[in-house]
Coordinates of C-alpha atoms and ligand atoms in Angstrom, one line a residue:
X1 CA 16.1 -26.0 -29.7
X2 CA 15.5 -29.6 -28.6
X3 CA 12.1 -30.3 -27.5
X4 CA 11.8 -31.7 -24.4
X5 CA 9.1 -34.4 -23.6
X6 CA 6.0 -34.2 -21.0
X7 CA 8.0 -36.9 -18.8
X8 CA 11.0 -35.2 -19.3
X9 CA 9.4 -32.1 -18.3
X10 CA 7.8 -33.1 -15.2
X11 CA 10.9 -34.7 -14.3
X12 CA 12.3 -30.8 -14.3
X13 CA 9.6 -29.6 -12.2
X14 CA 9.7 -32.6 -9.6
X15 CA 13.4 -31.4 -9.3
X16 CA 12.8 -27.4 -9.1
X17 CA 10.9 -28.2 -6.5
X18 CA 12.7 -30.1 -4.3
X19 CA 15.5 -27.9 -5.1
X20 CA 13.0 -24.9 -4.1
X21 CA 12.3 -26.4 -0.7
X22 CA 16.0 -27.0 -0.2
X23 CA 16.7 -23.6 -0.3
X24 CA 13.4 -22.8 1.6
X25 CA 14.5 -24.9 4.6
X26 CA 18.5 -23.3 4.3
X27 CA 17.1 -20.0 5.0
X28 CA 14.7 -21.2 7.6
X29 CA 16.0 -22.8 10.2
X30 CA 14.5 -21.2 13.4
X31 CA 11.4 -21.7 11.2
X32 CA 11.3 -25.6 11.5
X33 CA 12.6 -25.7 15.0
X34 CA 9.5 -23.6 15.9
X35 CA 7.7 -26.2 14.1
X36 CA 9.5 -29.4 15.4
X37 CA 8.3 -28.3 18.9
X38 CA 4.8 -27.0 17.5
X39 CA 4.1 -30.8 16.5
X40 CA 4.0 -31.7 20.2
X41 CA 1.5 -29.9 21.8
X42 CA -0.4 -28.3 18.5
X43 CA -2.0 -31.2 15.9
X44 CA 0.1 -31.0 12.8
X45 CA 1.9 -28.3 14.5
X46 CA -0.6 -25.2 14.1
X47 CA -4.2 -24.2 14.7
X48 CA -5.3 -22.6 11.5
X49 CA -5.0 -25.2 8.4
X50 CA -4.6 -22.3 6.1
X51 CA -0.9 -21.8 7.3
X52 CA -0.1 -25.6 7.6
X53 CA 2.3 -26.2 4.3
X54 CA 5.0 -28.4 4.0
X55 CA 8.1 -28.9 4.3
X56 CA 7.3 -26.4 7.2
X57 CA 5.4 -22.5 7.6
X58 CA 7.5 -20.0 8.0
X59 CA 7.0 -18.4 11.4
X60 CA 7.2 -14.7 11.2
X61 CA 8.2 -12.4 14.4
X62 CA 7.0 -8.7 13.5
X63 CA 5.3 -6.5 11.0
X64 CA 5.6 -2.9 10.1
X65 CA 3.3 -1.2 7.7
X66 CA 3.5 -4.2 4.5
X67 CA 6.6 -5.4 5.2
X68 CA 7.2 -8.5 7.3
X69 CA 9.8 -10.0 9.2
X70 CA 10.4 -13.9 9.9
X71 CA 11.9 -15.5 13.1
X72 CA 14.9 -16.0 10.8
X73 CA 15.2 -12.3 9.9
X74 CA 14.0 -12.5 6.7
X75 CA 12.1 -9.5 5.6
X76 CA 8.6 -9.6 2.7
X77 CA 6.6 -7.8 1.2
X78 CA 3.2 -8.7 2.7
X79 CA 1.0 -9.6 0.1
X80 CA -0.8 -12.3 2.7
X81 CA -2.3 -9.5 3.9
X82 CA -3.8 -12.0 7.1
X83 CA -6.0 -13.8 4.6
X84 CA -7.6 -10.3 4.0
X85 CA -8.1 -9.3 7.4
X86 CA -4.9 -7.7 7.3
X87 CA -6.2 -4.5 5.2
X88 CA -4.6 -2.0 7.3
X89 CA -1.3 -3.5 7.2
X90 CA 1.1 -3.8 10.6
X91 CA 0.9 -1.1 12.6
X92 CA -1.6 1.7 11.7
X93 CA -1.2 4.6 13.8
X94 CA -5.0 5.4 14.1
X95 CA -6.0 1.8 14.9
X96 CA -3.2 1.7 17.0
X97 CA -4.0 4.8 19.2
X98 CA -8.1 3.6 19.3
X99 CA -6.3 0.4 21.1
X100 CA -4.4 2.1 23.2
X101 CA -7.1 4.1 24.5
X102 CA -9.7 1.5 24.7
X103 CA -6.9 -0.4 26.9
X104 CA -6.6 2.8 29.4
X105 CA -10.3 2.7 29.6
X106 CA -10.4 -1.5 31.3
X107 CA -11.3 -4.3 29.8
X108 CA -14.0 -6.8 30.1
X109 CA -16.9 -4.0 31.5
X110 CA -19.8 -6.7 31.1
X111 CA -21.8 -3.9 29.8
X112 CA -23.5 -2.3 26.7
X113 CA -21.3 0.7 26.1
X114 CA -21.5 4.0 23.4
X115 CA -18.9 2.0 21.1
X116 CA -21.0 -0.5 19.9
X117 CA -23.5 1.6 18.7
X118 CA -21.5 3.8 17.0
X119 CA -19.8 0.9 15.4
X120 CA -22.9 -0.4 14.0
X121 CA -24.0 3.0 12.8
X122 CA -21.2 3.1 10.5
X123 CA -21.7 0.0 8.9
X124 CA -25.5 0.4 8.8
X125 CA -24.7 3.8 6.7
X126 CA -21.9 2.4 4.3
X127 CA -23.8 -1.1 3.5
X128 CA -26.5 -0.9 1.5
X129 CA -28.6 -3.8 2.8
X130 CA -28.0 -3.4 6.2
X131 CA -30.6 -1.4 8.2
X132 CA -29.6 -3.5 11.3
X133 CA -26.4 -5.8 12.6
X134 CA -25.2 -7.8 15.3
X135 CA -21.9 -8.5 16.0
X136 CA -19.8 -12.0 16.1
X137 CA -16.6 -13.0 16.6
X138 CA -15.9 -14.3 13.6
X139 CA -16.8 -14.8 9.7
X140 CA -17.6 -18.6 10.8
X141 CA -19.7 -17.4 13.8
X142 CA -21.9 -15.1 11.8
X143 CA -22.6 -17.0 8.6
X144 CA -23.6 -20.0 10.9
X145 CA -26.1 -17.6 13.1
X146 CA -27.3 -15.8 9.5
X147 CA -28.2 -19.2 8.1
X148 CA -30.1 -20.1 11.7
X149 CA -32.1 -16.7 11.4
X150 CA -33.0 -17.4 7.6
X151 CA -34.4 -21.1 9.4
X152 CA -36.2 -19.3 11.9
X153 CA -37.5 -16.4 9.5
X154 CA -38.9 -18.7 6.6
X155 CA -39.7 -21.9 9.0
X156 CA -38.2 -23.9 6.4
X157 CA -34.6 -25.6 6.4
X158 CA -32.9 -26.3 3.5
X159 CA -30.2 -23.7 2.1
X160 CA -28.3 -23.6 -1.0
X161 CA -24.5 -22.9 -1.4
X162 CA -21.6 -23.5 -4.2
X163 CA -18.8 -25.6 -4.9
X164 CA -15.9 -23.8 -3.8
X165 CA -17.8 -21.6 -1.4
X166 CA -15.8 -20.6 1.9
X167 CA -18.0 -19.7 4.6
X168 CA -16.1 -20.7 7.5
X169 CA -14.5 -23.6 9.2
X170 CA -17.9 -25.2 9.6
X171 CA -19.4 -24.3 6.5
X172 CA -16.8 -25.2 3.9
X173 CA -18.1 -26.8 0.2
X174 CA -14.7 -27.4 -1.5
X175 CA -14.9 -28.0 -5.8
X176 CA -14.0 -31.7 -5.1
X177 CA -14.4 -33.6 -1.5
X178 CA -16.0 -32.4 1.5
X179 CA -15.5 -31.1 4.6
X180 CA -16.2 -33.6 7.2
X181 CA -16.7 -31.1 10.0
X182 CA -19.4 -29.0 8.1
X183 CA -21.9 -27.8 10.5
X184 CA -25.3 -30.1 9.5
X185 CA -27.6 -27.9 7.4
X186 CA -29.3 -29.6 4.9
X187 CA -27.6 -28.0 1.6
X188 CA -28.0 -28.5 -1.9
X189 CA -24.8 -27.5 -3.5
X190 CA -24.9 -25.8 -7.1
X191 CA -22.4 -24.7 -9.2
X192 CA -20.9 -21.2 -9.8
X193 CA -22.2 -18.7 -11.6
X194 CA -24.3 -21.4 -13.4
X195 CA -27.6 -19.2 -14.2
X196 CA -30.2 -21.9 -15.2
X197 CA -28.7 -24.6 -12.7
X198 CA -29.1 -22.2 -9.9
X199 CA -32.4 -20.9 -11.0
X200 CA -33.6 -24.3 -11.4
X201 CA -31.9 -25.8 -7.7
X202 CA -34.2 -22.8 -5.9
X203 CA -37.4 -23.0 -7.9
X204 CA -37.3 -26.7 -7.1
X205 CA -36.6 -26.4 -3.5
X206 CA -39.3 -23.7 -3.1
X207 CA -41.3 -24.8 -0.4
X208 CA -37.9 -26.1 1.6
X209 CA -35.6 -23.2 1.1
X210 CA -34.6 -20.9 3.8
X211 CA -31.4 -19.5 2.4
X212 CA -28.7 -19.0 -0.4
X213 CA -25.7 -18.3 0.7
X214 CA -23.0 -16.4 -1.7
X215 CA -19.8 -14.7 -2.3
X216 CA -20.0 -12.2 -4.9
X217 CA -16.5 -13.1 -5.6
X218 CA -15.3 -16.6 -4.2
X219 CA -12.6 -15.5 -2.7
X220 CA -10.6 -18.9 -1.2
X221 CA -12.1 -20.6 -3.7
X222 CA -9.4 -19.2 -6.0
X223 CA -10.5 -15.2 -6.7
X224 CA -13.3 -16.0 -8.6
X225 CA -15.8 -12.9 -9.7
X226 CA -19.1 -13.7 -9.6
X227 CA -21.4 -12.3 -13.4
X228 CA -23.6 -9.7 -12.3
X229 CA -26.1 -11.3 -14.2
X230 CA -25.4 -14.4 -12.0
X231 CA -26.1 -12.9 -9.1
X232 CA -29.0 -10.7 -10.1
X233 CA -31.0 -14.1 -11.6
X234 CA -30.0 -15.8 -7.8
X235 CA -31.6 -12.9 -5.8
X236 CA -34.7 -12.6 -8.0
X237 CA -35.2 -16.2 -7.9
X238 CA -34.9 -16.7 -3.9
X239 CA -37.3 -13.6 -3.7
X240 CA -39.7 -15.3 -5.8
X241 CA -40.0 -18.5 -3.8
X242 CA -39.4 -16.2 -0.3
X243 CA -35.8 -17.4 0.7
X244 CA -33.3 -15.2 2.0
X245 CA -30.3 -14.3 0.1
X246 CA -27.1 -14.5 2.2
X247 CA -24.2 -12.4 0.2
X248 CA -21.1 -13.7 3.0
X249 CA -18.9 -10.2 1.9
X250 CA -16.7 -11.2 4.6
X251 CA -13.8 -11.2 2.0
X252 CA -15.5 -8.6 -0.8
X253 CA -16.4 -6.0 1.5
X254 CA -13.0 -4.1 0.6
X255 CA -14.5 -3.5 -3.0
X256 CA -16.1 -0.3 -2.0
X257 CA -17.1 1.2 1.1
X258 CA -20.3 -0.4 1.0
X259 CA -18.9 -3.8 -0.8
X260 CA -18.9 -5.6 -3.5
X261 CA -23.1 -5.4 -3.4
X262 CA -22.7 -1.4 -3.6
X263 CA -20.4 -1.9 -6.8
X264 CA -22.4 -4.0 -8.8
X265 CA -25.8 -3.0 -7.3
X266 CA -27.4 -5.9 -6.6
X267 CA -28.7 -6.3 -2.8
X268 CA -29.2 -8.9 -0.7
X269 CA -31.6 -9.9 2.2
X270 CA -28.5 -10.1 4.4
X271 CA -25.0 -9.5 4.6
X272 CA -22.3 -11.0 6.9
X273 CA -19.2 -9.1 7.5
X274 CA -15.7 -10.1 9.2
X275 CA -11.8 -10.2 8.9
X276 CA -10.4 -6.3 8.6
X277 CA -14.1 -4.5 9.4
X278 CA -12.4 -5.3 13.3
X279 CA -9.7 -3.0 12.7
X280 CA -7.5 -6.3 12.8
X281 CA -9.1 -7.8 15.9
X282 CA -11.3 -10.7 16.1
X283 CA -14.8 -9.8 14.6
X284 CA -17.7 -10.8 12.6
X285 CA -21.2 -9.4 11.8
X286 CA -24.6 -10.1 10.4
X287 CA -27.2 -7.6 9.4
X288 CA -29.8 -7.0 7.2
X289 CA -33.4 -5.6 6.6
X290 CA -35.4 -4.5 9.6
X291 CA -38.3 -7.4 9.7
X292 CA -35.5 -10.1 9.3
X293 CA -33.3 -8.3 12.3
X294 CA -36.5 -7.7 14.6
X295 CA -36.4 -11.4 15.4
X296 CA -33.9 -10.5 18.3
X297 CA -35.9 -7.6 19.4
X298 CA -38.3 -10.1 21.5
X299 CA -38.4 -13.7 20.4
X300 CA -35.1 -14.6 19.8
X301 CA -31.6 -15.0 21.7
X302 CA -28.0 -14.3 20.7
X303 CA -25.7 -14.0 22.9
X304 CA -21.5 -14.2 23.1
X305 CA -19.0 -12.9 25.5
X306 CA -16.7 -11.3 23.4
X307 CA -20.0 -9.8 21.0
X308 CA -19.0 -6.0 21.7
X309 CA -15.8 -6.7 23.4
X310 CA -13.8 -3.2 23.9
X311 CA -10.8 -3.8 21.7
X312 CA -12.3 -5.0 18.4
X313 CA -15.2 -2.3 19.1
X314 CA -12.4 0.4 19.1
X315 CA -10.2 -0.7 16.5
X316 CA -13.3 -1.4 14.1
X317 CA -14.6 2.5 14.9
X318 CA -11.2 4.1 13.9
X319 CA -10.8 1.4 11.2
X320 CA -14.3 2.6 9.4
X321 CA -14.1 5.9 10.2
X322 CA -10.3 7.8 9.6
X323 CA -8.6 4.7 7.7
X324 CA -10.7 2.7 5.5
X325 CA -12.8 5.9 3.9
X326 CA -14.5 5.4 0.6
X327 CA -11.5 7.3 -1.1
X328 CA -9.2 4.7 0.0
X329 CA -11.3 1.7 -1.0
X330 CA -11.6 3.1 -4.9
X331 CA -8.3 3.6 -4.7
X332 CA -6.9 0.6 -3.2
X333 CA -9.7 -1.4 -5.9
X334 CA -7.7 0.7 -9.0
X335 CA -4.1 0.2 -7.3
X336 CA -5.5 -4.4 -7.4
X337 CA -6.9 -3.8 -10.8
X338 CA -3.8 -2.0 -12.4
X339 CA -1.6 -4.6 -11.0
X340 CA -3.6 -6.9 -12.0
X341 CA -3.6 -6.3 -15.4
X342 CA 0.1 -5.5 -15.5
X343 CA 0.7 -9.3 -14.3
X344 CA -1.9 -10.8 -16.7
X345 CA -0.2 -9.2 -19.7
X346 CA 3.2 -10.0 -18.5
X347 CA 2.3 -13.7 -18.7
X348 CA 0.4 -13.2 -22.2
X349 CA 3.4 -11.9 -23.6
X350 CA 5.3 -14.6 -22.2
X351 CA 2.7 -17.3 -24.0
X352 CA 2.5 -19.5 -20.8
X353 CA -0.4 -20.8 -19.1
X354 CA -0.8 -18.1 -16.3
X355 CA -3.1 -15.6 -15.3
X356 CA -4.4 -13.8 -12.1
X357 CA -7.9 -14.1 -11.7
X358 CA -10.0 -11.6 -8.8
X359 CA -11.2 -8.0 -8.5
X360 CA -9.7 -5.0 -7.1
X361 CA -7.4 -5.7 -4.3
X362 CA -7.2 -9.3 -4.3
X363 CA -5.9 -12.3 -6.6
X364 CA -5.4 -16.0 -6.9
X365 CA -2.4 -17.3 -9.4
X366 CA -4.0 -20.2 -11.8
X367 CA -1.5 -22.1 -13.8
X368 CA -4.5 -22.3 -17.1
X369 CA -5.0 -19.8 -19.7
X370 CA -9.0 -20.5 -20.5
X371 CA -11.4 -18.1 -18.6
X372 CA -12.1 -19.2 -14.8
X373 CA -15.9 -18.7 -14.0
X374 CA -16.1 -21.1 -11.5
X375 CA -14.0 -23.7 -9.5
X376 CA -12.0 -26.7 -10.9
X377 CA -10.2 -29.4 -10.1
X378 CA -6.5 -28.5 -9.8
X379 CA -4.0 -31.0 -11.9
X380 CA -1.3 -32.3 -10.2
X381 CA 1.2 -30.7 -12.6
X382 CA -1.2 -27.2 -11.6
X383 CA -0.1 -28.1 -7.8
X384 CA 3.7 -28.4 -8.4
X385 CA 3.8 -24.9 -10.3
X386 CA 1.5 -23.2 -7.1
X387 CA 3.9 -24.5 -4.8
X388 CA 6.8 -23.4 -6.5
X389 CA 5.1 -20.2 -7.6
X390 CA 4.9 -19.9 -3.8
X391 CA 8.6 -21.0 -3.0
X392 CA 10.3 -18.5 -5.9
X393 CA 8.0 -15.7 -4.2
X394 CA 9.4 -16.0 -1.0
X395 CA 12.8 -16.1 -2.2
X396 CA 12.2 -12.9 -3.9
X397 CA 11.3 -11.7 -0.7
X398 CA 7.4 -11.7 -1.2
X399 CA 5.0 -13.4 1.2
X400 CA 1.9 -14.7 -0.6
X401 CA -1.0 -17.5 0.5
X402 CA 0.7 -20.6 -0.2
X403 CA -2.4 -21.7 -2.1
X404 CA -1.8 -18.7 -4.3
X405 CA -3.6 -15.6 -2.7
X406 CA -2.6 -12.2 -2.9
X407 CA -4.4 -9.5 -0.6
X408 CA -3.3 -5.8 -1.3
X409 CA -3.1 -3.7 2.2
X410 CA -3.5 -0.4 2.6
X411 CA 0.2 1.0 3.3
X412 CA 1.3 -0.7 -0.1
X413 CA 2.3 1.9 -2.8
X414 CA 2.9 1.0 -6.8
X415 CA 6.8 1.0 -6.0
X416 CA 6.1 -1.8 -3.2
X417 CA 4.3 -3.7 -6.2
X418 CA 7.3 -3.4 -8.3
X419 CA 9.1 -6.0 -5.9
X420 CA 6.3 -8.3 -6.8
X421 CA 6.1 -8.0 -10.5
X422 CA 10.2 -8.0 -11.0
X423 CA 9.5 -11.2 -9.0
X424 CA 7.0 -12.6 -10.7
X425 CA 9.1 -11.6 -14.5
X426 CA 11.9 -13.7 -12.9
X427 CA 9.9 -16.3 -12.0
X428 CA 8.5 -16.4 -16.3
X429 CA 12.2 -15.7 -17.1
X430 CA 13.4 -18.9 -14.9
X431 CA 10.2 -21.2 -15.2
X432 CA 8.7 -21.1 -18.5
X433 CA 9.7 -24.1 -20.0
X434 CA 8.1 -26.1 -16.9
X435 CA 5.3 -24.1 -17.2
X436 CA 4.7 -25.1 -20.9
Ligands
PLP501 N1 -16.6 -16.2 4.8 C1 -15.6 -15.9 3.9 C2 -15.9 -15.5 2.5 C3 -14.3 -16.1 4.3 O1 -13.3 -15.9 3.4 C4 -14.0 -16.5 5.6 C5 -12.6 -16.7 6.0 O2 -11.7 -16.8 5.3 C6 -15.1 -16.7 6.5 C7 -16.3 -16.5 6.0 C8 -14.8 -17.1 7.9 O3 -14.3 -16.1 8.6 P1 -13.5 -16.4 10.0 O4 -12.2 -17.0 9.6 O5 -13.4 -15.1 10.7 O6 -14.3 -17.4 10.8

């Protein structure tokens, strides 16, 4: 065999690509003329970054169970799974009936109601550190109001967060850059899973610090599990110099019916909650221990129209209560971990730089063999593969996050998955000399 050399090589990827978008934009073409109008009215023709991609997003028209269909009539396997939000795939017939009746019942009643309260009963009995909650409208919403109460509980201002921590669209700390529209807390960033750093970053803040603020796993920052021991030294250290530790389980939640804290036993001060808790309506939460939460018994105000809003109210009761039990989130967590581990020794026995990196149901495709404990900054050559990772998987008939996600929903079975790993095997079989 001739060897082929690194210019030659990314000469062969720069062309699979472009021939991958080629054939992206054939099959797409009521796709981009959804786009070409988008442009006009919508900057950079969407209103949700995440599914801005080039050479345009595929638009999609319906979904049914995990299967999707596109404005062009092509049908996927969802593996998007809305971002996570989307646990209980398309069209649930529980979640769908709560709707239904909470839409026979009026909208918009301007009033406290017997839904709400039931709702946050649930959630008070599944998550371990919540004794009390309040309810947002999204993720965003209620890690920017937990932060506030941490201000207001410790009188102190400063909080600490990690590279390649996704808290929202105002509270964004990418591994390289930043986010010019963060909201303005004053924020010392540290790096992940870095014990001593961390340890260090809130002894020396003491007097200052109001908050940390983690995932358990970073979850758009690439699927990235968090050591136990990591987050145990974090929480004992922000106890010891009385900051409040934020664990955002807006993504991790789905590890176990009380989280990712309830699986690795490790508890925060407070806990924000959002994406599929809603049943697949808008929704966020915040809660935590009793003398943290009392501060909107009197003193405090927190309001927001849409706060208990019938619909997300319903879907999230049926949701909690008859789909998402705590038999189907170990066995959704073992369904994510067995395919996990079927992918991850596909690509070992294939010798190319590839693995799947998460926990349970979720993932994140990394084009590197060497353990990921924490962010990096993605090679060029690393981009090319994602994005035609991304392009082979929709021609296989898989929809995945085109920055290399994968969220498992509830209606997917081990033969849906088989789809995805044949896919993924043609994908070595093709690729594997660009990968190398
Ligand atoms: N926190 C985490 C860990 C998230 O992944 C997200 C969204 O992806 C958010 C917060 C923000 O939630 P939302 O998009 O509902 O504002």
């Amino acid at each position: 065999m001739m060897l082929q050399s690194p210019g030659h090589q990314n000469s062969s990827l720069d062309a699979a690509l472009l021939e991958a978008r080629e054939r992206y934009t054939a099959k797409r073409p009521k796709s981009a003329a959804l786009h070409r109008a988008a442009v006009e009215v919508l900057p950079g023709g969407n209103t949700r970054t995440v599914l801005a991609y080039a050479p345009f997003p595929t638009a999609m028209a319906r979904g049914e169970g995990c299967r999707l269909r596109d404005v062009d009539d092509n049908i996927y396997l969802d593996l998007c799974g809305e971002y996570t939000a989307g646990l209980f795939g398309h069209s649930d017939s529980r979640i769908r009936a709560a709707l239904h009746g909470a839409l026979a019942r009026g909208l918009s009643l301007a009033a406290v109601g017997e839904a709400e309260q039931r709702f946050a009963r649930i959630l008070c009995s599944r998550f371990p550190s919540i004794d009390m909650i309040r309810f947002t409208n999204s993720g965003t919403e209620a890690n920017l109001i937990a932060l506030s109460v941490a201000q207001v509980v410790t009188g102190r201002s400063r909080i600490i967060a990690f590279r390649g921590g996704y808290h929202g669209s105002l509270l964004y700390y990418p591994a390289t850059g930043f986010n010019p529209i963060n909201a303005t807390f004053p924020v010392t960033l540290c790096n992940y899973n870095d014990i001593d750093g961390t340890v260090g970053a809130i002894r020396s803040a003491a007097g200052e610090l109001a908050a940390v603020i983690v995932e358990p796993m970073l979850g758009s920052g690439g699927c990235i599990a968090a050591d136990p021991f990591f987050l145990a030294a974090i929480a004992e250290a922000a106890r010891g110099v009385g900051a409040i530790l934020i664990f955002d389980e807006v993504m991790t939640s789905r590890m176990s019916a009380g989280g990712l804290q309830q699986r690795l036993g490790i508890l925060p001060d407070m806990t924000t909650l959002g994406k599929y808790i809603g049943g697949g309506m808008s929704f966020g939460a915040f809660g935590g221990r009793h003398d943290i939460m009392d501060i909107f018994v009197s003193s405090v105000p927190h309001a927001g129209t849409f706060n208990n809003n019938v619909m997300s109210m319903a879907a999230g009761i049926a949701a909690m209560e008859e789909v998402f039990t705590a038999t189907a989130a170990a066995e959704l967590f073992a369904l994510g971990e067995g395919l996990r581990e079927q992918l991850n020794a596909m690509s070992d026995r294939a010798g190319v730089p590839l693995q799947f990196s998460g926990l349970g149901s979720l993932a994140t495709v990394h084009f590197r063999r060497n353990k990921i404990d924490r962010p990096y900054a993605i090679t060029s050559k690393e981009e090319a593969l994602k994005e035609l990772f991304f392009f082979d998987m929709l021609d296989s008939g898989v929809y995945i996050a085109r920055r290399g996600m994968m969220a498992l929903s509830l209606p997917t079975t081990e033969q849906d998955l088989a789809q995805f790993t044949t896919a993924v095997g043609d994908f070595l079989d093709a690729r594997a000399p660009l990968l190398r």
